[in-house]
Amino acid sequence: MIAKNHILFGIQNRKKDAQFTDNGLDDLIDAVCKIMYRNAGYVGMNVMENPKGFVYYISDDASVLLKTNIFGQETLEEEEFPDFAYLLYLYDVGKHPQYLAAIEKRPDIFIKLRTE
């Protein structure tokens, strides 16, 4: 179930070719956690693996989801945004405005793609 009031951000890799690496993802997880912790009192992330083959990371309070933009071997999770290797979803933004504020302080990393 998708929560009301969520925002999708894209995160490009250095080459801007929507390809990800395990090292790049690990570095990104560290960066996101630092941004969220410093600026929003963030509570941490859990690592989960989806049975369909991609790994994603979600905050302990289920309001932040970070995952690769790959579904299977050749399909993008968010096909309308093929230039983004990583995706960050913020759910229940009204309940956690501090998370949005922390992300919006870093437009050099996070690019708002969609609000629903």
Short mmCIF file of N, CA, C and O in Angstrom, two decimals, residues 28 30 45 108 113:
data_model
loop_
_atom_site.label_atom_id
_atom_site.label_comp_id
_atom_site.label_asym_id
_atom_site.label_seq_id
_atom_site.Cartn_x
_atom_site.Cartn_y
_atom_site.Cartn_z
N LEU A 28 26.31 5.62 -0.79
CA LEU A 28 25.08 6.40 -0.79
C LEU A 28 24.29 6.18 0.50
O LEU A 28 23.77 7.13 1.08
N ASP A 30 25.50 5.45 3.41
CA ASP A 30 26.19 6.20 4.45
C ASP A 30 25.88 7.69 4.35
O ASP A 30 25.60 8.34 5.36
N MET A 45 18.42 2.77 9.27
CA MET A 45 17.91 2.02 8.14
C MET A 45 18.07 0.53 8.35
O MET A 45 19.00 0.09 9.01
N ASP A 108 22.08 19.15 -4.51
CA ASP A 108 23.19 18.63 -5.29
C ASP A 108 23.17 17.11 -5.37
O ASP A 108 23.78 16.51 -6.25
N LEU A 113 11.54 14.19 -8.34
CA LEU A 113 11.00 13.66 -9.58
C LEU A 113 9.48 13.65 -9.61
O LEU A 113 8.89 13.87 -10.66
#
